[in-house]
mmCIF file of C-alpha atoms and ligand atoms in Angstrom:
data_model
loop_
_atom_site.group_PDB
_atom_site.id
_atom_site.type_symbol
_atom_site.label_atom_id
_atom_site.label_comp_id
_atom_site.label_asym_id
_atom_site.label_seq_id
_atom_site.Cartn_x
_atom_site.Cartn_y
_atom_site.Cartn_z
ATOM 1 C CA MET X 839 -33.954 27.181 -2.286
ATOM 2 C CA LYS X 840 -34.259 23.739 -4.159
ATOM 3 C CA LYS X 841 -31.586 20.907 -3.965
ATOM 4 C CA ILE X 842 -29.039 20.436 -6.926
ATOM 5 C CA ASN X 843 -26.411 18.161 -7.634
ATOM 6 C CA ILE X 844 -22.575 18.788 -7.896
ATOM 7 C CA ALA X 845 -20.480 16.504 -10.110
ATOM 8 C CA ILE X 846 -16.505 16.790 -9.750
ATOM 9 C CA ASP X 847 -14.456 14.948 -12.399
ATOM 10 C CA GLY X 848 -10.862 15.515 -12.977
ATOM 11 C CA TYR X 849 -7.083 13.979 -12.155
ATOM 12 C CA SER X 850 -5.311 12.728 -9.355
ATOM 13 C CA ALA X 851 -4.650 14.739 -6.181
ATOM 14 C CA CYS X 852 -6.019 17.997 -7.882
ATOM 15 C CA GLY X 853 -8.112 18.543 -4.786
ATOM 16 C CA LYS X 854 -11.775 16.955 -5.761
ATOM 17 C CA SER X 855 -12.026 14.981 -2.835
ATOM 18 C CA SER X 856 -10.748 18.082 -0.111
ATOM 19 C CA THR X 857 -13.042 20.321 -2.356
ATOM 20 C CA ALA X 858 -15.998 18.262 -3.120
ATOM 21 C CA LYS X 859 -16.554 17.864 1.142
ATOM 22 C CA ILE X 860 -16.387 20.568 1.990
ATOM 23 C CA VAL X 861 -18.335 22.377 -0.211
ATOM 24 C CA ALA X 862 -21.054 19.452 0.901
ATOM 25 C CA SER X 863 -20.420 20.613 4.746
ATOM 26 C CA ARG X 864 -21.140 24.368 4.135
ATOM 27 C CA LEU X 865 -24.494 23.576 1.984
ATOM 28 C CA GLU X 866 -25.763 20.481 4.002
ATOM 29 C CA TYR X 867 -25.496 18.031 1.293
ATOM 30 C CA LYS X 868 -24.462 14.517 1.026
ATOM 31 C CA TYR X 869 -20.911 14.399 -0.172
ATOM 32 C CA ILE X 870 -20.109 11.411 -2.270
ATOM 33 C CA ASP X 871 -16.570 9.448 -2.874
ATOM 34 C CA SER X 872 -16.922 7.481 -5.969
ATOM 35 C CA GLY X 873 -13.244 6.633 -6.266
ATOM 36 C CA ALA X 874 -13.256 4.953 -2.702
ATOM 37 C CA MET X 875 -15.882 2.575 -4.345
ATOM 38 C CA TYR X 876 -13.207 1.933 -7.019
ATOM 39 C CA ARG X 877 -10.887 1.412 -4.357
ATOM 40 C CA ALA X 878 -13.017 -0.759 -2.111
ATOM 41 C CA VAL X 879 -13.658 -2.916 -5.232
ATOM 42 C CA THR X 880 -10.348 -3.254 -5.950
ATOM 43 C CA LEU X 881 -8.999 -4.315 -2.603
ATOM 44 C CA TYR X 882 -11.285 -7.330 -2.558
ATOM 45 C CA PHE X 883 -10.086 -8.546 -5.987
ATOM 46 C CA ILE X 884 -6.411 -8.182 -4.377
ATOM 47 C CA ASP X 885 -6.942 -9.929 -1.397
ATOM 48 C CA ASN X 886 -9.692 -13.045 -3.552
ATOM 49 C CA TYR X 887 -7.099 -13.208 -6.357
ATOM 50 C CA VAL X 888 -9.337 -12.363 -8.380
ATOM 51 C CA ASP X 889 -8.099 -12.761 -12.435
ATOM 52 C CA LEU X 890 -9.353 -9.881 -14.149
ATOM 53 C CA THR X 891 -9.466 -11.541 -17.901
ATOM 54 C CA ASN X 892 -11.829 -14.412 -15.862
ATOM 55 C CA ASP X 893 -15.448 -13.123 -17.206
ATOM 56 C CA LYS X 894 -17.359 -15.299 -14.261
ATOM 57 C CA LYS X 895 -14.458 -14.947 -11.757
ATOM 58 C CA VAL X 896 -15.101 -11.307 -12.196
ATOM 59 C CA ASP X 897 -18.774 -11.391 -12.011
ATOM 60 C CA GLN X 898 -19.053 -13.775 -9.520
ATOM 61 C CA ALA X 899 -16.819 -11.590 -7.297
ATOM 62 C CA LEU X 900 -19.559 -8.693 -8.026
ATOM 63 C CA GLU X 901 -22.053 -10.551 -6.909
ATOM 64 C CA ASN X 902 -20.896 -10.747 -3.151
ATOM 65 C CA ILE X 903 -19.191 -7.257 -2.797
ATOM 66 C CA ASN X 904 -21.117 -4.766 -0.270
ATOM 67 C CA ILE X 905 -20.136 -1.384 -0.251
ATOM 68 C CA ASP X 906 -21.067 0.848 2.601
ATOM 69 C CA PHE X 907 -20.482 4.157 4.046
ATOM 70 C CA ARG X 908 -20.867 4.611 7.769
ATOM 71 C CA PHE X 909 -20.291 7.989 9.627
ATOM 72 C CA ASN X 910 -18.065 7.887 12.573
ATOM 73 C CA SER X 911 -18.782 10.152 14.700
ATOM 74 C CA LYS X 912 -15.425 10.372 16.752
ATOM 75 C CA LYS X 913 -13.957 10.985 13.340
ATOM 76 C CA GLU X 914 -16.767 13.220 12.027
ATOM 77 C CA LYS X 915 -16.372 11.647 9.274
ATOM 78 C CA SER X 916 -18.150 8.898 6.873
ATOM 79 C CA GLU X 917 -15.711 6.012 6.070
ATOM 80 C CA THR X 918 -15.987 3.310 3.514
ATOM 81 C CA TYR X 919 -17.061 -0.473 4.343
ATOM 82 C CA LEU X 920 -16.485 -3.200 2.428
ATOM 83 C CA ASN X 921 -18.391 -6.092 3.495
ATOM 84 C CA GLY X 922 -18.808 -5.105 6.859
ATOM 85 C CA LEU X 923 -15.205 -4.526 7.319
ATOM 86 C CA ASN X 924 -13.962 -0.800 7.748
ATOM 87 C CA VAL X 925 -11.571 -0.589 5.052
ATOM 88 C CA GLU X 926 -11.138 3.301 4.939
ATOM 89 C CA ASP X 927 -7.200 3.394 5.227
ATOM 90 C CA GLU X 928 -6.429 0.197 3.478
ATOM 91 C CA ILE X 929 -8.043 1.439 0.664
ATOM 92 C CA ARG X 930 -5.592 4.530 0.101
ATOM 93 C CA THR X 931 -2.927 2.316 0.334
ATOM 94 C CA MET X 932 -0.370 2.090 -2.180
ATOM 95 C CA LYS X 933 -1.067 -1.752 -2.713
ATOM 96 C CA VAL X 934 -5.105 -0.528 -4.015
ATOM 97 C CA THR X 935 -3.797 2.681 -5.385
ATOM 98 C CA ASN X 936 -1.728 0.513 -8.055
ATOM 99 C CA MET X 937 -4.360 -1.494 -8.508
ATOM 100 C CA VAL X 938 -7.125 0.365 -8.992
ATOM 101 C CA SER X 939 -6.955 2.251 -12.147
ATOM 102 C CA GLU X 940 -6.971 -1.204 -14.012
ATOM 103 C CA VAL X 941 -9.907 -3.000 -11.934
ATOM 104 C CA SER X 942 -11.919 0.519 -12.723
ATOM 105 C CA ALA X 943 -11.382 0.077 -16.460
ATOM 106 C CA LEU X 944 -13.614 -3.566 -16.999
ATOM 107 C CA PRO X 945 -17.184 -2.254 -17.760
ATOM 108 C CA LYS X 946 -18.566 -4.702 -15.294
ATOM 109 C CA VAL X 947 -17.455 -2.568 -13.017
ATOM 110 C CA ARG X 948 -18.197 0.118 -13.649
ATOM 111 C CA LYS X 949 -21.706 -0.879 -14.348
ATOM 112 C CA VAL X 950 -22.303 -1.905 -11.425
ATOM 113 C CA LEU X 951 -20.821 0.712 -9.210
ATOM 114 C CA VAL X 952 -22.727 3.304 -11.549
ATOM 115 C CA GLU X 953 -25.735 2.312 -10.818
ATOM 116 C CA LEU X 954 -24.852 2.502 -7.226
ATOM 117 C CA GLN X 955 -23.497 5.970 -8.037
ATOM 118 C CA GLN X 956 -27.024 7.166 -9.650
ATOM 119 C CA LYS X 957 -29.475 5.450 -6.874
ATOM 120 C CA LEU X 958 -27.297 7.676 -4.187
ATOM 121 C CA GLY X 959 -27.521 11.077 -6.031
ATOM 122 C CA LYS X 960 -31.762 10.363 -7.177
ATOM 123 C CA LYS X 961 -32.668 12.721 -4.241
ATOM 124 C CA LYS X 962 -30.810 16.113 -5.134
ATOM 125 C CA GLY X 963 -28.370 17.563 -2.328
ATOM 126 C CA VAL X 964 -25.534 15.877 -3.597
ATOM 127 C CA VAL X 965 -21.611 16.575 -4.558
ATOM 128 C CA MET X 966 -19.913 13.587 -5.998
ATOM 129 C CA ASP X 967 -16.458 13.447 -7.054
ATOM 130 C CA GLY X 968 -14.877 11.324 -9.578
ATOM 131 C CA ARG X 969 -13.740 10.432 -13.380
ATOM 132 C CA ASP X 970 -17.164 10.009 -15.046
ATOM 133 C CA ILE X 971 -19.764 11.702 -12.622
ATOM 134 C CA GLY X 972 -20.779 14.613 -14.946
ATOM 135 C CA SER X 973 -20.449 12.360 -18.525
ATOM 136 C CA VAL X 974 -22.181 9.442 -17.015
ATOM 137 C CA VAL X 975 -23.400 9.298 -13.228
ATOM 138 C CA LEU X 976 -25.249 12.189 -13.104
ATOM 139 C CA PRO X 977 -25.937 13.639 -16.421
ATOM 140 C CA ASP X 978 -28.078 16.123 -15.575
ATOM 141 C CA ALA X 979 -26.030 17.685 -12.501
ATOM 142 C CA GLU X 980 -26.803 21.469 -12.602
ATOM 143 C CA LEU X 981 -22.839 22.059 -11.759
ATOM 144 C CA LYS X 982 -20.633 19.938 -13.105
ATOM 145 C CA VAL X 983 -16.618 20.950 -12.286
ATOM 146 C CA PHE X 984 -13.582 19.693 -13.559
ATOM 147 C CA MET X 985 -10.060 20.222 -12.022
ATOM 148 C CA THR X 986 -7.063 19.897 -12.987
ATOM 149 C CA ALA X 987 -3.542 21.204 -11.872
ATOM 150 C CA ASP X 988 0.876 20.834 -12.094
ATOM 151 C CA LYS X 989 1.290 17.119 -11.926
ATOM 152 C CA ARG X 990 4.273 17.782 -9.318
ATOM 153 C CA VAL X 991 2.121 20.192 -7.582
ATOM 154 C CA ARG X 992 -0.440 16.822 -7.423
ATOM 155 C CA ALA X 993 2.249 14.369 -6.483
ATOM 156 C CA LEU X 994 3.880 16.461 -3.724
ATOM 157 C CA ARG X 995 0.052 16.775 -2.351
ATOM 158 C CA ARG X 996 -0.208 13.310 -2.538
ATOM 159 C CA GLN X 997 3.163 12.683 -0.651
ATOM 160 C CA GLN X 998 2.647 14.895 1.979
ATOM 161 C CA GLU X 999 -1.288 13.192 2.761
ATOM 162 C CA LEU X 1000 0.328 9.889 3.052
ATOM 163 C CA LEU X 1001 3.444 10.994 4.905
ATOM 164 C CA GLU X 1002 0.628 12.434 7.467
ATOM 165 C CA LYS X 1003 -0.791 8.361 7.542
ATOM 166 C CA GLU X 1004 2.698 7.217 8.023
ATOM 167 C CA GLN X 1005 3.127 5.968 4.482
ATOM 168 C CA LEU X 1006 6.399 7.549 3.546
ATOM 169 C CA VAL X 1007 6.401 6.643 -0.506
ATOM 170 C CA ASP X 1008 9.145 8.129 -3.164
ATOM 171 C CA LEU X 1009 7.929 11.324 -4.450
ATOM 172 C CA ASP X 1010 9.000 9.518 -8.270
ATOM 173 C CA GLU X 1011 7.014 6.591 -7.801
ATOM 174 C CA ILE X 1012 4.096 8.473 -6.949
ATOM 175 C CA ILE X 1013 4.290 10.810 -10.507
ATOM 176 C CA GLU X 1014 4.619 7.444 -12.600
ATOM 177 C CA ASN X 1015 1.849 5.791 -10.644
ATOM 178 C CA LEU X 1016 -0.443 9.284 -11.183
ATOM 179 C CA THR X 1017 1.081 9.084 -14.659
ATOM 180 C CA LYS X 1018 -0.081 5.888 -15.546
ATOM 181 C CA ARG X 1019 -3.619 6.421 -13.729
ATOM 182 C CA ASP X 1020 -4.158 9.476 -15.683
ATOM 183 C CA ASN X 1021 -2.921 7.314 -19.083
ATOM 184 C CA ILE X 1022 -5.953 4.497 -18.327
ATOM 185 C CA ASP X 1023 -8.480 7.190 -16.962
ATOM 186 C CA THR X 1024 -8.451 8.933 -20.284
ATOM 187 C CA SER X 1025 -8.364 6.406 -22.241
ATOM 188 C CA ARG X 1026 -10.546 3.670 -21.458
ATOM 189 C CA GLU X 1027 -13.474 2.503 -23.477
ATOM 190 C CA VAL X 1028 -16.244 2.951 -21.071
ATOM 191 C CA GLY X 1029 -16.922 6.318 -18.794
ATOM 192 C CA PRO X 1030 -13.344 7.383 -19.341
ATOM 193 C CA LEU X 1031 -12.465 10.576 -17.980
ATOM 194 C CA ILE X 1032 -13.632 13.348 -20.244
ATOM 195 C CA LYS X 1033 -14.341 17.345 -19.532
ATOM 196 C CA VAL X 1034 -17.673 17.660 -20.394
ATOM 197 C CA ASP X 1035 -18.475 21.051 -22.498
ATOM 198 C CA GLU X 1036 -20.912 22.774 -19.387
ATOM 199 C CA ALA X 1037 -18.069 21.918 -16.560
ATOM 200 C CA ILE X 1038 -16.630 24.817 -15.543
ATOM 201 C CA GLU X 1039 -12.460 24.091 -15.161
ATOM 202 C CA ILE X 1040 -10.430 25.060 -12.298
ATOM 203 C CA ASP X 1041 -7.070 25.100 -12.222
ATOM 204 C CA THR X 1042 -5.992 24.283 -8.352
ATOM 205 C CA THR X 1043 -1.815 24.924 -8.835
ATOM 206 C CA HIS X 1044 -1.765 28.216 -7.863
ATOM 207 C CA ILE X 1045 -5.058 28.946 -5.603
ATOM 208 C CA THR X 1046 -5.614 27.941 -2.016
ATOM 209 C CA LEU X 1047 -8.165 25.116 -1.149
ATOM 210 C CA GLU X 1048 -10.658 27.658 0.268
ATOM 211 C CA GLU X 1049 -10.371 29.549 -2.892
ATOM 212 C CA GLN X 1050 -11.216 26.337 -4.956
ATOM 213 C CA VAL X 1051 -14.238 26.163 -2.489
ATOM 214 C CA GLU X 1052 -15.358 29.784 -2.967
ATOM 215 C CA GLU X 1053 -15.785 29.333 -6.647
ATOM 216 C CA ILE X 1054 -17.431 26.265 -6.697
ATOM 217 C CA LEU X 1055 -20.235 27.688 -3.637
ATOM 218 C CA ASN X 1056 -20.575 30.932 -5.728
ATOM 219 C CA GLU X 1057 -21.175 28.948 -8.697
ATOM 220 C CA ALA X 1058 -23.282 26.375 -7.065
ATOM 221 C CA THR X 1059 -25.502 29.507 -5.528
ATOM 222 C CA SER X 1060 -26.337 31.001 -8.719
ATOM 223 C CA ARG X 1061 -27.450 27.110 -9.837
ATOM 224 C CA MET X 1062 -29.574 26.994 -7.216
ATOM 225 C CA VAL X 1063 -31.251 30.926 -8.230
ATOM 226 C CA GLU X 1064 -31.743 29.668 -11.890
ATOM 227 C CA ASN X 1065 -33.499 26.457 -10.909
ATOM 228 C CA GLN X 1066 -35.619 28.047 -8.759
HETATM 229 O O1 LIG N 860 -8.504 10.497 -5.228
HETATM 230 P P1 LIG N 860 -7.474 9.673 -6.293
HETATM 231 O O2 LIG N 860 -7.747 10.856 -7.227
HETATM 232 O O3 LIG N 860 -6.274 9.560 -6.287
HETATM 233 O O4 LIG N 860 -8.660 9.060 -6.471
HETATM 234 P P2 LIG N 860 -9.643 8.438 -6.431
HETATM 235 O O5 LIG N 860 -10.853 9.270 -6.621
HETATM 236 O O6 LIG N 860 -9.826 7.453 -4.722
HETATM 237 O O7 LIG N 860 -9.691 7.583 -7.529
HETATM 238 C C1 LIG N 860 -9.489 6.106 -7.714
HETATM 239 C C2 LIG N 860 -9.340 5.472 -8.915
HETATM 240 O O8 LIG N 860 -10.483 5.396 -9.020
HETATM 241 C C3 LIG N 860 -9.177 6.483 -10.056
HETATM 242 O O9 LIG N 860 -8.025 6.520 -10.579
HETATM 243 C C4 LIG N 860 -9.722 5.681 -11.277
HETATM 244 O O10 LIG N 860 -9.107 4.602 -11.751
HETATM 245 C C5 LIG N 860 -11.246 4.914 -10.457
HETATM 246 N N1 LIG N 860 -12.252 5.855 -10.593
HETATM 247 C C6 LIG N 860 -13.162 6.015 -11.987
HETATM 248 O O11 LIG N 860 -12.729 5.028 -12.516
HETATM 249 N N2 LIG N 860 -14.411 6.905 -11.945
HETATM 250 C C7 LIG N 860 -14.916 7.498 -10.759
HETATM 251 N N3 LIG N 860 -15.188 7.988 -10.635
HETATM 252 C C8 LIG N 860 -13.628 7.380 -9.614
HETATM 253 C C9 LIG N 860 -12.935 6.416 -9.538
HETATM 254 O O1 LIG N 861 -9.419 14.143 -4.948
HETATM 255 P P1 LIG N 861 -8.424 13.785 -5.240
HETATM 256 O O2 LIG N 861 -7.465 13.102 -5.385
HETATM 257 O O3 LIG N 861 -8.140 15.051 -6.587
HETATM 258 O O4 LIG N 861 -7.213 15.293 -4.140
HETATM 259 P P2 LIG N 861 -7.564 15.230 -2.645
HETATM 260 O O5 LIG N 861 -7.860 14.189 -2.043
HETATM 261 O O6 LIG N 861 -8.589 16.533 -2.570
HETATM 262 O O7 LIG N 861 -5.640 15.958 -2.241
HETATM 263 C C1 LIG N 861 -5.970 16.982 -2.617
HETATM 264 C C2 LIG N 861 -4.243 17.181 -1.664
HETATM 265 O O8 LIG N 861 -4.102 18.746 -1.995
HETATM 266 C C3 LIG N 861 -5.384 17.692 -0.244
HETATM 267 O O9 LIG N 861 -4.473 17.597 0.728
HETATM 268 C C4 LIG N 861 -5.736 18.948 0.259
HETATM 269 O O10 LIG N 861 -5.750 19.859 0.786
HETATM 270 C C5 LIG N 861 -4.366 19.844 -0.803
HETATM 271 N N1 LIG N 861 -4.794 20.779 -1.328
HETATM 272 C C6 LIG N 861 -5.539 21.559 -2.192
HETATM 273 O O11 LIG N 861 -6.935 20.173 -2.302
HETATM 274 N N2 LIG N 861 -5.994 22.188 -3.155
HETATM 275 C C7 LIG N 861 -5.424 23.382 -2.960
HETATM 276 N N3 LIG N 861 -5.620 24.651 -3.540
HETATM 277 C C8 LIG N 861 -3.810 23.411 -2.462
HETATM 278 C C9 LIG N 861 -3.833 21.828 -1.900
#
């Protein structure tokens, strides 16, 4: 069957990346984590003290950033590299999480990363998750999903994930971070998080990961048939 592209957008910690990874593996498609790219740029900006209000410094920094994904066969997952260094764990720390939405709101940053993401999605057979995938990055994606979930449930899930990585973070701090990021991500001028009309909405509050995977796989199969 002809390959399609699947765009998964939504708020933080609704289950986008966990779902996207499984869907991609079942379809033997490529999974692309666009958030990891924004996180890697943010890490570079923090480590190099880049002043976000200084256009020249932002341009210079972007020229010096090279992001790629490499498969770790031991862990059986793809990991994010920034200028040749494995930053997969560091980009998920609160240091980066607390800054990422400010960096992602910069139009210059979005321009560079959207171009890179569009290149990766060109050949079809891609499942990409983020905030602007259905609206900006892959507007022609055959299947678009918009994920939501109750904020407290999202915060508890994120807290559990951080705990598994031995990071103990207070629930209130996580709720505050999710609220702040949702606000910045939905209100920025370029590439805001929106639900496009054609996207199917999945509220993951009361369902299991497997249930949302099944729903997307069913939708994907019918789009593939339509696309023949
Ligand atoms: O996993 P989580 O939902 O916490 O976040 P993420 O997907 O890793 O994305 C981190 C941040 O990157 C988001 O809060 C957005 O500010 C930004 N982002 C974006 O602006 N556009 C995307 N396509 C993906 C992420
Ligand atoms: O990518 P996003 O930030 O939207 O979420 P995630 O990183 O996939 O995190 C969601 C967490 O909630 C993961 O630990 C999932 O196993 C868990 N989860 C879920 O995704 N869906 C459910 N229905 C229940 C739990």
